[in-house]
CSV table of C-alpha atoms in Angstrom, one decimal:
chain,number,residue,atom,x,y,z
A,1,UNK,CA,-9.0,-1.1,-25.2
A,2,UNK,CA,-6.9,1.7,-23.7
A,3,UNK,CA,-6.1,2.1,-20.3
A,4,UNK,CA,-4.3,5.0,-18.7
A,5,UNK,CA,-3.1,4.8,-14.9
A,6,UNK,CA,-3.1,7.5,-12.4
A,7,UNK,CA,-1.7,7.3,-9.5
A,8,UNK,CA,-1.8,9.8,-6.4
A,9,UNK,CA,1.3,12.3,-7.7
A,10,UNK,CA,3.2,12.1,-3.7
A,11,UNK,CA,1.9,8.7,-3.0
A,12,UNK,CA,5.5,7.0,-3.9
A,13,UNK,CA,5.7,3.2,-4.4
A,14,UNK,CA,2.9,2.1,-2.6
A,15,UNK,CA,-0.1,3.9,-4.6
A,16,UNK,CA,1.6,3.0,-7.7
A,17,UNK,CA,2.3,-0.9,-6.9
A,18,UNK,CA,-1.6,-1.8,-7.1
A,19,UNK,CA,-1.4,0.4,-10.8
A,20,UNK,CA,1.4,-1.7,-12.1
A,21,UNK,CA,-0.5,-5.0,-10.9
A,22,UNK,CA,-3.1,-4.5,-12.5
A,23,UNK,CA,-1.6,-3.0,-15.7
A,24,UNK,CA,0.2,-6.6,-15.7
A,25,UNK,CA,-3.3,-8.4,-15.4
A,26,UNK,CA,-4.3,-6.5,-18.7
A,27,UNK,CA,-1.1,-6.8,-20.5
A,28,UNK,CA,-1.2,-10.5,-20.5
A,29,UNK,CA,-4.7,-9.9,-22.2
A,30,UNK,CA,-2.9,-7.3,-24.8
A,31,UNK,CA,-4.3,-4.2,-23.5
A,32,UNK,CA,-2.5,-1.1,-24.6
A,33,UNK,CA,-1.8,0.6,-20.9
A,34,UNK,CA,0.3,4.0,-19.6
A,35,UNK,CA,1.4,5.9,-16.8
A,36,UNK,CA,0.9,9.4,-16.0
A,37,UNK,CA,3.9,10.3,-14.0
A,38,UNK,CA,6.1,13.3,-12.5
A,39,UNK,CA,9.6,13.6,-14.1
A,40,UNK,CA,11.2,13.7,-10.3
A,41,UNK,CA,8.8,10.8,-9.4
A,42,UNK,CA,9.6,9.4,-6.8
A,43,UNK,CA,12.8,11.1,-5.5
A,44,UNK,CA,13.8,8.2,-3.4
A,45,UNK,CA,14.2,5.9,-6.1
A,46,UNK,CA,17.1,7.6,-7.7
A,47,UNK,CA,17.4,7.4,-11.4
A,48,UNK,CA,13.6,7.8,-12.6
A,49,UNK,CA,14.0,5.6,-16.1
A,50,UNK,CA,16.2,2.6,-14.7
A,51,UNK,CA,13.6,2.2,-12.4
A,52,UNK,CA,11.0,2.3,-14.2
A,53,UNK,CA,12.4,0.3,-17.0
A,54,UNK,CA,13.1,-2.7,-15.0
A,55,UNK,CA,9.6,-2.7,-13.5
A,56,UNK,CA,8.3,-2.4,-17.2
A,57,UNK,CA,6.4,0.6,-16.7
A,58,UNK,CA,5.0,2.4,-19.7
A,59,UNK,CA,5.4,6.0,-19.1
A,60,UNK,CA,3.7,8.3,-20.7
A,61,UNK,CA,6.4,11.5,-22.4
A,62,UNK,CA,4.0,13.7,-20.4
A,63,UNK,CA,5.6,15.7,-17.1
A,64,UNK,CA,2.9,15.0,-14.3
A,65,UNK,CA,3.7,18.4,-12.9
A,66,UNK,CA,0.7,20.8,-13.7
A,67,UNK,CA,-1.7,18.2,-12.8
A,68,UNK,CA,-5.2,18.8,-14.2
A,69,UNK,CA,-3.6,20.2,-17.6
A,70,UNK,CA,-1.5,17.6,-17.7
A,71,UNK,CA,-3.9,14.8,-16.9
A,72,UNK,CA,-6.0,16.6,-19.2
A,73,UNK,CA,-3.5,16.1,-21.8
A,74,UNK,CA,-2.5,12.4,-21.7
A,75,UNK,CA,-6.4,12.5,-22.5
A,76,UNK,CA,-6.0,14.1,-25.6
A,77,UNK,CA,-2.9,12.7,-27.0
A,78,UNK,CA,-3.3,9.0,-25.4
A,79,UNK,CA,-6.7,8.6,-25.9
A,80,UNK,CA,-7.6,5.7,-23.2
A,81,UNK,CA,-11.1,4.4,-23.6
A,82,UNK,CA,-11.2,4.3,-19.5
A,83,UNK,CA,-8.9,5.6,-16.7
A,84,UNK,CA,-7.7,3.5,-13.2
A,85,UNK,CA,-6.3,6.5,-10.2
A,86,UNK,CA,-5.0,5.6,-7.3
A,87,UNK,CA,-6.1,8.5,-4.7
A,88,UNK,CA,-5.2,11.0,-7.9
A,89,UNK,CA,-6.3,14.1,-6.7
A,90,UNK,CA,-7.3,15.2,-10.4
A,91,UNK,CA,-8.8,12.5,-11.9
A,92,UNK,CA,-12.3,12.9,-10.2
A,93,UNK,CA,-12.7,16.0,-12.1
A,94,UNK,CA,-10.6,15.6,-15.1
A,95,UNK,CA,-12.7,12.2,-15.7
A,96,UNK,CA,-15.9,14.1,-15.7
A,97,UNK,CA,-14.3,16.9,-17.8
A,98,UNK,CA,-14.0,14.5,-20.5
A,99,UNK,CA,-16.9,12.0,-19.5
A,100,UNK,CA,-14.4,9.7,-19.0
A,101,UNK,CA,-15.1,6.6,-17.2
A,102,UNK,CA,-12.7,6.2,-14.1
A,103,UNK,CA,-11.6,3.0,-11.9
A,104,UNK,CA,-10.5,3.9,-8.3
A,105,UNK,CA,-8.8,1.9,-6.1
A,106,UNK,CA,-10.5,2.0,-2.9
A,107,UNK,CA,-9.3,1.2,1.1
A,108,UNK,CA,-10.4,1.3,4.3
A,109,UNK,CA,-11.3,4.8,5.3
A,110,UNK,CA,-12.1,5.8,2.1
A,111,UNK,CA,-15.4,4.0,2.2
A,112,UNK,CA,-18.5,6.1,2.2
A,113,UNK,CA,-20.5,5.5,5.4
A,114,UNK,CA,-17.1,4.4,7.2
A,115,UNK,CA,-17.2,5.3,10.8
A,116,UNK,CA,-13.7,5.4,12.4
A,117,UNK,CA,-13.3,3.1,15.6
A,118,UNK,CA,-11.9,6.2,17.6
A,119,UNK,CA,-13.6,9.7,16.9
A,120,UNK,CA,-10.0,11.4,18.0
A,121,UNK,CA,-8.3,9.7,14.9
A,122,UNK,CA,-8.1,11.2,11.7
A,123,UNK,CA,-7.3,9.6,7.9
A,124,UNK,CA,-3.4,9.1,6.8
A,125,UNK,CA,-4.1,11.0,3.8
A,126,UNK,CA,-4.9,14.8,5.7
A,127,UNK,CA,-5.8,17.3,2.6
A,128,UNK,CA,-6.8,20.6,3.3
A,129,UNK,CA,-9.0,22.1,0.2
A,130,UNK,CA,-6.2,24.4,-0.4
A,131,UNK,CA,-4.4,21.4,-2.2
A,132,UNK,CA,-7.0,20.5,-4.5
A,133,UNK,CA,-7.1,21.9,-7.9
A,134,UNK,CA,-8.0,24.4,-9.1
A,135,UNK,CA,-11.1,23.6,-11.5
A,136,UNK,CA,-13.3,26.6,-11.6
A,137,UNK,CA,-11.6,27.6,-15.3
A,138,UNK,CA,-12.8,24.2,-16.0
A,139,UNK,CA,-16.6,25.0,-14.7
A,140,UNK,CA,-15.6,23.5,-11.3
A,141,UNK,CA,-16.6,24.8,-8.0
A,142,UNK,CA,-13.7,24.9,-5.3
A,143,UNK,CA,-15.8,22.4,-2.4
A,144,UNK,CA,-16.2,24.3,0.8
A,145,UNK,CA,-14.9,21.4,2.7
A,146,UNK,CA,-12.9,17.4,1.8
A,147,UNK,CA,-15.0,14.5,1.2
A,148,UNK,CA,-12.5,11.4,0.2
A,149,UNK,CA,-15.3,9.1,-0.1
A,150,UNK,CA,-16.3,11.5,-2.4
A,151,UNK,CA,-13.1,12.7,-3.8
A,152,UNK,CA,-12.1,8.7,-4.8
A,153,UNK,CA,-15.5,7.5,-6.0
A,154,UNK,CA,-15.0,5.9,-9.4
A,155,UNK,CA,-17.9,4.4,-11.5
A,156,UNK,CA,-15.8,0.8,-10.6
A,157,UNK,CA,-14.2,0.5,-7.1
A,158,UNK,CA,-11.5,-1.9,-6.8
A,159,UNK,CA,-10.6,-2.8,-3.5
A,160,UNK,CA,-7.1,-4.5,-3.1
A,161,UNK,CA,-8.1,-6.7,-0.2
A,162,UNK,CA,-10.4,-9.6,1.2
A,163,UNK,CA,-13.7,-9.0,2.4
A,164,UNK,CA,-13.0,-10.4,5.6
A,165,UNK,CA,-10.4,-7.4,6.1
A,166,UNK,CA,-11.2,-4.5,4.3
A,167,UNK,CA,-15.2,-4.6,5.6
A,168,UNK,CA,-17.5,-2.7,3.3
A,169,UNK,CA,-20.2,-0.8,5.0
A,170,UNK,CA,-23.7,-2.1,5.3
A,171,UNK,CA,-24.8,0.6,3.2
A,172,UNK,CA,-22.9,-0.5,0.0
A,173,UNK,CA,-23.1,-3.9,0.8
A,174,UNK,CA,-24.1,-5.5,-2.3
A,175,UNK,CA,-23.5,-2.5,-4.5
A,176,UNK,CA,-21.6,-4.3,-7.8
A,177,UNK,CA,-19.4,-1.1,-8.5
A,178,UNK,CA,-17.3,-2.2,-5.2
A,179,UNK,CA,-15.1,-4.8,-6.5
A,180,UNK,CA,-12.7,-6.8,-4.3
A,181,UNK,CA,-9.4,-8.1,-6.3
A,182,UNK,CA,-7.4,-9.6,-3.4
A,183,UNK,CA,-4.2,-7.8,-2.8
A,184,UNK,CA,-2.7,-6.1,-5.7
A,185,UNK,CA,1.0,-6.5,-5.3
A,186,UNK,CA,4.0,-7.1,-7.8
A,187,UNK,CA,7.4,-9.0,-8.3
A,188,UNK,CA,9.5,-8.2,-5.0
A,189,UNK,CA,11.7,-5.0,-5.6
A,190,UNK,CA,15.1,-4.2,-3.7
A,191,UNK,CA,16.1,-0.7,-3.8
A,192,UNK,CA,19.1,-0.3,-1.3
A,193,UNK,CA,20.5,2.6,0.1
A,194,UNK,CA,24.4,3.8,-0.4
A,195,UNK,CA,23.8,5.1,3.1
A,196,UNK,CA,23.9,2.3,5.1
A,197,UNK,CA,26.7,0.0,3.6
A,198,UNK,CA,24.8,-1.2,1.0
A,199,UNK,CA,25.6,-1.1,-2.7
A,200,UNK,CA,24.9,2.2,-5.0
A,201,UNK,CA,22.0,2.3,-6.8
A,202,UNK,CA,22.7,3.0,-9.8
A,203,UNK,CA,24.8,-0.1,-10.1
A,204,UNK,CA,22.1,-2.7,-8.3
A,205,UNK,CA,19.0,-4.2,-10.2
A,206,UNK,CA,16.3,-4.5,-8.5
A,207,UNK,CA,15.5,-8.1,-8.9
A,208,UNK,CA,18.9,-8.8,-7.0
A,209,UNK,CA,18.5,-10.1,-3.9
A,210,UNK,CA,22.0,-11.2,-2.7
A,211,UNK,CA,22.7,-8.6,-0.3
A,212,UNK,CA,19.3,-10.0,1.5
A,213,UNK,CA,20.6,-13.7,0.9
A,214,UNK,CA,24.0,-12.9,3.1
A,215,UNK,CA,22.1,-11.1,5.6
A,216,UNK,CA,19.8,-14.5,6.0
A,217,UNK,CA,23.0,-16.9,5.5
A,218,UNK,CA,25.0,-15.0,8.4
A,219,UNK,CA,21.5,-15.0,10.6
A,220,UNK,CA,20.7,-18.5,10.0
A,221,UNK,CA,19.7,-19.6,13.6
A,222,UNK,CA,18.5,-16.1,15.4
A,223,UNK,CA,15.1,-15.1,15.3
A,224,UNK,CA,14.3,-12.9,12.2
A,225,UNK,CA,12.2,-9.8,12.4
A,226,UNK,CA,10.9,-7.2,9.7
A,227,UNK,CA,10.2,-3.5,11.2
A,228,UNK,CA,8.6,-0.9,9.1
A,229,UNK,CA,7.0,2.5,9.8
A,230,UNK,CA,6.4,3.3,6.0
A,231,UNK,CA,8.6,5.1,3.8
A,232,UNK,CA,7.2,8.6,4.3
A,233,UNK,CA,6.8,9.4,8.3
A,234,UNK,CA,9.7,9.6,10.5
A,235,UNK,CA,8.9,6.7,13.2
A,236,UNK,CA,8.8,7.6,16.9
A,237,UNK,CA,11.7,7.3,19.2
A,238,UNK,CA,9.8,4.7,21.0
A,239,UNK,CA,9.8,2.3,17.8
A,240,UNK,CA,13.7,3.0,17.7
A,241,UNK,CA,13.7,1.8,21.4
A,242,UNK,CA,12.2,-1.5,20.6
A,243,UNK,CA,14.4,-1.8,17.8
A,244,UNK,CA,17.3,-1.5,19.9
A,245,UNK,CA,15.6,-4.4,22.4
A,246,UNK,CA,15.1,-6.9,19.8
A,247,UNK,CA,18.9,-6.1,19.0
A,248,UNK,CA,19.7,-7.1,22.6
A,249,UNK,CA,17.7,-10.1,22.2
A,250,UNK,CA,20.2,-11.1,19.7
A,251,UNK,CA,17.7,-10.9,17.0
A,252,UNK,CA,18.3,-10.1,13.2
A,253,UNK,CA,16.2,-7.0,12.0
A,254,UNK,CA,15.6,-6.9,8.3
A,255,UNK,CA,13.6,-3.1,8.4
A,256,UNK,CA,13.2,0.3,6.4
A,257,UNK,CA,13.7,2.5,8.9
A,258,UNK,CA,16.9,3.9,8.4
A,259,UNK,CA,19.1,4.4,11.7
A,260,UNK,CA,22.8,5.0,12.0
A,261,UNK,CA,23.2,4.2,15.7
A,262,UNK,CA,21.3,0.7,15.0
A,263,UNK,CA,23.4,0.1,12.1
A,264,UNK,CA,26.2,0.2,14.4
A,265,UNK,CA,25.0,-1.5,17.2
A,266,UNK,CA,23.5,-4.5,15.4
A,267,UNK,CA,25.9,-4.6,12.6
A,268,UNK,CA,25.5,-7.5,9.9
A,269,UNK,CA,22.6,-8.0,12.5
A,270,UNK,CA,20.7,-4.9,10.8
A,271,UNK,CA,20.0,-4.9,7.3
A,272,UNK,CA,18.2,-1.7,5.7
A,273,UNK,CA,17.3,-0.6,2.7
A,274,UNK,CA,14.1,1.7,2.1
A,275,UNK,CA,12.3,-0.5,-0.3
A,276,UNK,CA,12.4,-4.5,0.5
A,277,UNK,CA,11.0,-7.5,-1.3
A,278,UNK,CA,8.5,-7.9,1.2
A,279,UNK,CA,7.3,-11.1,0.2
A,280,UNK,CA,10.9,-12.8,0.0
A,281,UNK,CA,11.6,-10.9,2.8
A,282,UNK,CA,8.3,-12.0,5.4
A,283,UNK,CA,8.6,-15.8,3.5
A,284,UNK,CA,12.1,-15.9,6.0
A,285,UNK,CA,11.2,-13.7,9.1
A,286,UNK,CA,9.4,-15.0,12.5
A,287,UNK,CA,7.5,-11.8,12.9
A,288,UNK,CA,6.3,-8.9,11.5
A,289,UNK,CA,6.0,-5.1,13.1
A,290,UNK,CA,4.1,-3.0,11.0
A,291,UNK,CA,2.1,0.0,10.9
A,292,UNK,CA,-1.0,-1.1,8.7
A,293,UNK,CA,0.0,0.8,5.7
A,294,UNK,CA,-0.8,0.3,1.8
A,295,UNK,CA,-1.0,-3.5,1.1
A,296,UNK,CA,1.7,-4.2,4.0
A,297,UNK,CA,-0.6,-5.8,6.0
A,298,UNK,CA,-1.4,-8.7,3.5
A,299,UNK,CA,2.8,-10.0,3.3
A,300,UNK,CA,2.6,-11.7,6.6
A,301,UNK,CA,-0.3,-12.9,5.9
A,302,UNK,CA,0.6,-14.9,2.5
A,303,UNK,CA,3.9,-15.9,4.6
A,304,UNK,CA,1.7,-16.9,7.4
A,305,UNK,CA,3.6,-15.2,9.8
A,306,UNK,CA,2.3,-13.5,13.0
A,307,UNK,CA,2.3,-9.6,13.3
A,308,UNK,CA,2.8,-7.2,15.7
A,309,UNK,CA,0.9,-3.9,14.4
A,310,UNK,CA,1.7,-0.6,15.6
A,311,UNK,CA,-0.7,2.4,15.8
A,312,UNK,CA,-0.5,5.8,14.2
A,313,UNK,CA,-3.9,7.3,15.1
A,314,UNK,CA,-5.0,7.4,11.8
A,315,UNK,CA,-8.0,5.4,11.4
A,316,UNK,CA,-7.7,4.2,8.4
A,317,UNK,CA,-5.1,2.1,9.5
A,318,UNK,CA,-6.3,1.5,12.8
A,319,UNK,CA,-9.5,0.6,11.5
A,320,UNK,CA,-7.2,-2.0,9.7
A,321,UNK,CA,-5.0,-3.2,12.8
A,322,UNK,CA,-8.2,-4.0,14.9
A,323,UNK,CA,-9.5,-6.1,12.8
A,324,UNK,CA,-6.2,-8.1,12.0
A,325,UNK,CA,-6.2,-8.9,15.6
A,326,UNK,CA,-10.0,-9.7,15.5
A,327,UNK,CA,-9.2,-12.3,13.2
A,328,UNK,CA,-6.3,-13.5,15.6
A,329,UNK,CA,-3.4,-12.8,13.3
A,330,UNK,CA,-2.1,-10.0,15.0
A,331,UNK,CA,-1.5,-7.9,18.4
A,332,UNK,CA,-2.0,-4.2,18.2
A,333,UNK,CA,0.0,-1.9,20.3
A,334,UNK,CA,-1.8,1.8,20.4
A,335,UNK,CA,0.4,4.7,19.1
A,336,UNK,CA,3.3,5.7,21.2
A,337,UNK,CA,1.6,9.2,21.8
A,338,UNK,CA,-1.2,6.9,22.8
A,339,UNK,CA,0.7,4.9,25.2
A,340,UNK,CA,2.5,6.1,28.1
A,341,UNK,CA,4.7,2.6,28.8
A,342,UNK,CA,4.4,2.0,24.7
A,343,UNK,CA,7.9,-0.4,25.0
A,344,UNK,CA,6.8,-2.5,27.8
A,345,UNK,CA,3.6,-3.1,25.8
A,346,UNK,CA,5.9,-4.2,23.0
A,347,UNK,CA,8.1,-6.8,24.9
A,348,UNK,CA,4.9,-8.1,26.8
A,349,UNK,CA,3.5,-8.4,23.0
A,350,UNK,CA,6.7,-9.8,21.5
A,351,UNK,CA,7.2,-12.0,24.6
A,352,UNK,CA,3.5,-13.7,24.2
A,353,UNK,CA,4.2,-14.3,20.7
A,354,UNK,CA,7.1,-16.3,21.4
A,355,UNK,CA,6.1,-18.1,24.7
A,356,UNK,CA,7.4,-21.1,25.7
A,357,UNK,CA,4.7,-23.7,24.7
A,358,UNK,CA,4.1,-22.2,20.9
A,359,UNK,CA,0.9,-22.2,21.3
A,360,UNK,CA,-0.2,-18.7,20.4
A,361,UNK,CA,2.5,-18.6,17.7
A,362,UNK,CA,0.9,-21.2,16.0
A,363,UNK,CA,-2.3,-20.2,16.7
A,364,UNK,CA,-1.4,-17.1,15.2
A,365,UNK,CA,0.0,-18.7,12.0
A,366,UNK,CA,-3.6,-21.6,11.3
A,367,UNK,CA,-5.3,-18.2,11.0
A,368,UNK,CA,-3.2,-16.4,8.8
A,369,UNK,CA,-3.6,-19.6,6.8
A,370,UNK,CA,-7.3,-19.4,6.8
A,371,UNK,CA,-7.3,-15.6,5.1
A,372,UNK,CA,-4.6,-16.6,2.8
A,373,UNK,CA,-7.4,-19.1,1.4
A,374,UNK,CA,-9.9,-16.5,1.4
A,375,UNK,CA,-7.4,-14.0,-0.8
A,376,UNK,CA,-6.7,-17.0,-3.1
A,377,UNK,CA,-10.7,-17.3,-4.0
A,378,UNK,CA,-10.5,-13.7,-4.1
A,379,UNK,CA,-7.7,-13.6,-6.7
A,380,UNK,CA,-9.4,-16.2,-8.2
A,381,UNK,CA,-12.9,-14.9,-9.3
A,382,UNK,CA,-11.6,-11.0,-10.1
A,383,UNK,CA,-11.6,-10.6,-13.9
A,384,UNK,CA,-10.2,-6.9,-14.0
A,385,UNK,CA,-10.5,-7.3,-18.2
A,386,UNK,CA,-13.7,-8.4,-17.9
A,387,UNK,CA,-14.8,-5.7,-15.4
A,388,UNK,CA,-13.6,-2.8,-17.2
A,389,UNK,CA,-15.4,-4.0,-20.7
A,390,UNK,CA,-18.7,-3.7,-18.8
A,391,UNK,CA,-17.9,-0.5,-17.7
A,392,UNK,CA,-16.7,0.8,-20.9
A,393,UNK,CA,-19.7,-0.7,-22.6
A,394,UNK,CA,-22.1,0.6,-19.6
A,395,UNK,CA,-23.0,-2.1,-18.1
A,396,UNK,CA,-22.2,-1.1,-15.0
A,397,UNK,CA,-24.5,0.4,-12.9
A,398,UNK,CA,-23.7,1.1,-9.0
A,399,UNK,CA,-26.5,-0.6,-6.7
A,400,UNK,CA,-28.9,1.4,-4.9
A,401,UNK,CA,-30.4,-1.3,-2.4
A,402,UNK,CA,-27.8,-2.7,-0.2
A,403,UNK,CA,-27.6,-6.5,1.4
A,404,UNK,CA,-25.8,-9.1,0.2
A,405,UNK,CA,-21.7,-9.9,-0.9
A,406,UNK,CA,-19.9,-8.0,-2.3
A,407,UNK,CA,-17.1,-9.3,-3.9
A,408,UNK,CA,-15.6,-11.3,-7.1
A,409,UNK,CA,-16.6,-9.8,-10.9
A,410,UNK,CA,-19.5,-7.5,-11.3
């Protein structure tokens, strides 16, 4: 079997992680795999190839640039017997170009039938049909208007999550093309940044973690936090603020959210870099302030360490954050632009996770433990070899009834 991976061309490390996971899952059963991927992808990471190469991504020698052409391409001359996109923005219609069968990896608020908590939010991923395409020279129409249930919807569905979390619909309850996989996440990477006092690079591997090992050894004692507001949008001066509190609480902030003026202030108190192991990273930090994004919600979890989750109006993270705190492993904190007094809603929040007694610390931590069992029988019963075989041989079919689980191996 040949397997070509797709992922979303702007999407940076965090729609391309779940690609290499699985690539991984099928390489340990000797499937030939590659990657469709821009020459300048991802600018952040530097030098493209070093990357790459110490990640052991196959790459295909095809420039992801023209996008249908060249998806259309790495058809022709790779030949893959199916292909796996995540959010590719070709795939849906290069796939049926070639009668190709396609594997999507599926989230929350990309579900059809999703309703979002708050009507006023809208989706992370904002496309305007203008950036689709263009497939009429292929026998496409240009859509009026932007479906993304309809825009992701693969003959398989792989959601990287726990049912518990990443709630399917009533209406495709059941339905054996949604497939839940637990989350799809990779050997911790640290990319650091010459900005900041950290080393170049070009001369760091990844897999070197000693930079993070000093900033632990010299913080042994305070109480540890991570901070992230993603690697794309620029977080709000109010998340800044906080950050500068839990400085003046003589914590240690381990974050990727880069910030001269806390640099300074915290010194070897504030350690950046703008992609962190996140799994050595929440294994040695009390507390977690996050923003609900790809797979970053499922580290704190595995650590068992409480969260603090931080809105953006976007409701596929929202959607997220609401029900982390339903399951009592989290507080949620509305956006700032939400929130009139947003950082005394974040010391109340940071000061009840850290009450005297312990109580609702721990609390927080025997439930994170529950829903790291649940992702273990999740990761358990997924067969992603075994999955794409039936697809590839058609016997596969998506549900029309719905009722029942949905989860494990179709």
């Amino acid at each position: 079997m040949k397997v070509l991976f797709v992922p979303w061309r702007n999407g940076g490390l965090s729609h391309l992680i779940p690609l290499v996971a699985l690539h991984r899952m099928l390489r340990a059963r000797s499937v030939e795999t590659a990657f469709l991927l821009s020459d300048d992808w991802p600018k952040k990471l530097g030098e493209k190839n070093r990357i790459l190469q110490q990640l052991d991504i196959p790459v295909l020698p095809i420039d992801y640039c023209n996008l249908i052409r060249s998806e259309l391409r790495a058809y022709r001359e790779f030949v893959p017997d199916v292909v796996v996109d995540d959010c590719s923005l070709t795939t849906g219609y290069a796939s049926k170009r070639y009668g190709m069968p396609r594997v999507s990896i599926r989230r929350t608020g990309s579900f059809p039938f999703e309703r979002p908590r708050n009507a006023a939010h809208r989706h992370s991923m904002p496309l305007a049909v203008e950036q689709l395409p263009d497939m009429r020279p292929y026998g496409f129409q240009r859509p009026s208007s932007i479906s993304l249930p309809d825009l992701f919807a693969g003959d398989l569905n792989i959601v990287p999550g726990v049912p518990s979390i990443e709630a399917l619909p009533d209406e495709i309850q059941g339905d054996p093309s949604y497939v839940f996989s637990g989350p799809l996440v990779v050997e911790d990477v640290l990319i650091c940044d010459p900005g900041i006092g950290s080393a170049d690079t070009s001369h760091v591997d990844v897999r070197d973690f000693g930079p993070l090992d000093r900033f632990f050894a010299e913080n042994r004692g305070r109480t540890s936090v991570y901070v992230t507001h993603g690697l794309i949008a620029t977080p709000p001066a109010e998340i800044v603020q906080c950050m500068r509190y839990l400085l003046e609480r003589d914590c240690a902030i381990v974050t990727s959210i880069r910030s001269e003026s806390l640099a300074l202030r915290g010194g070897s108190r504030y350690f950046y870099a703008p992609y962190l192991p996140l799994g050595y990273v929440c294994d040695r930090v009390a507390l977690a302030i996050h923003h609900c994004g790809n797979a970053t919600y499922h580290y704190p979890i595995l650590s068992g360490v409480p969260s603090i989750t931080v809105g953006t109006a976007c409701y596929d993270r929202e959607n997220i954050a609401a029900r982390l705190e339903e399951l009592g492993v989290s507080r949620h904190l509305p956006s700032p632009v939400e929130c009139t007094e947003f950082k005394a809603c974040f010391v109340e929040a940071f000061e009840e996770c850290f009450e005297g007694s312990g109580e609702v610390y721990a609390k927080r931590k025997e439930r994170c433990g529950r829903l790291r069992e649940e992702i273990e029988q999740t990761v358990g019963s997924f067969d992603l070899h075994e999955a794409l075989a039936a697809l590839v041989k058609g016997r596969l079919r998506p549900a029309q009834a719905s009722g029942g689980g949905a989860g494990g191996s179709p």
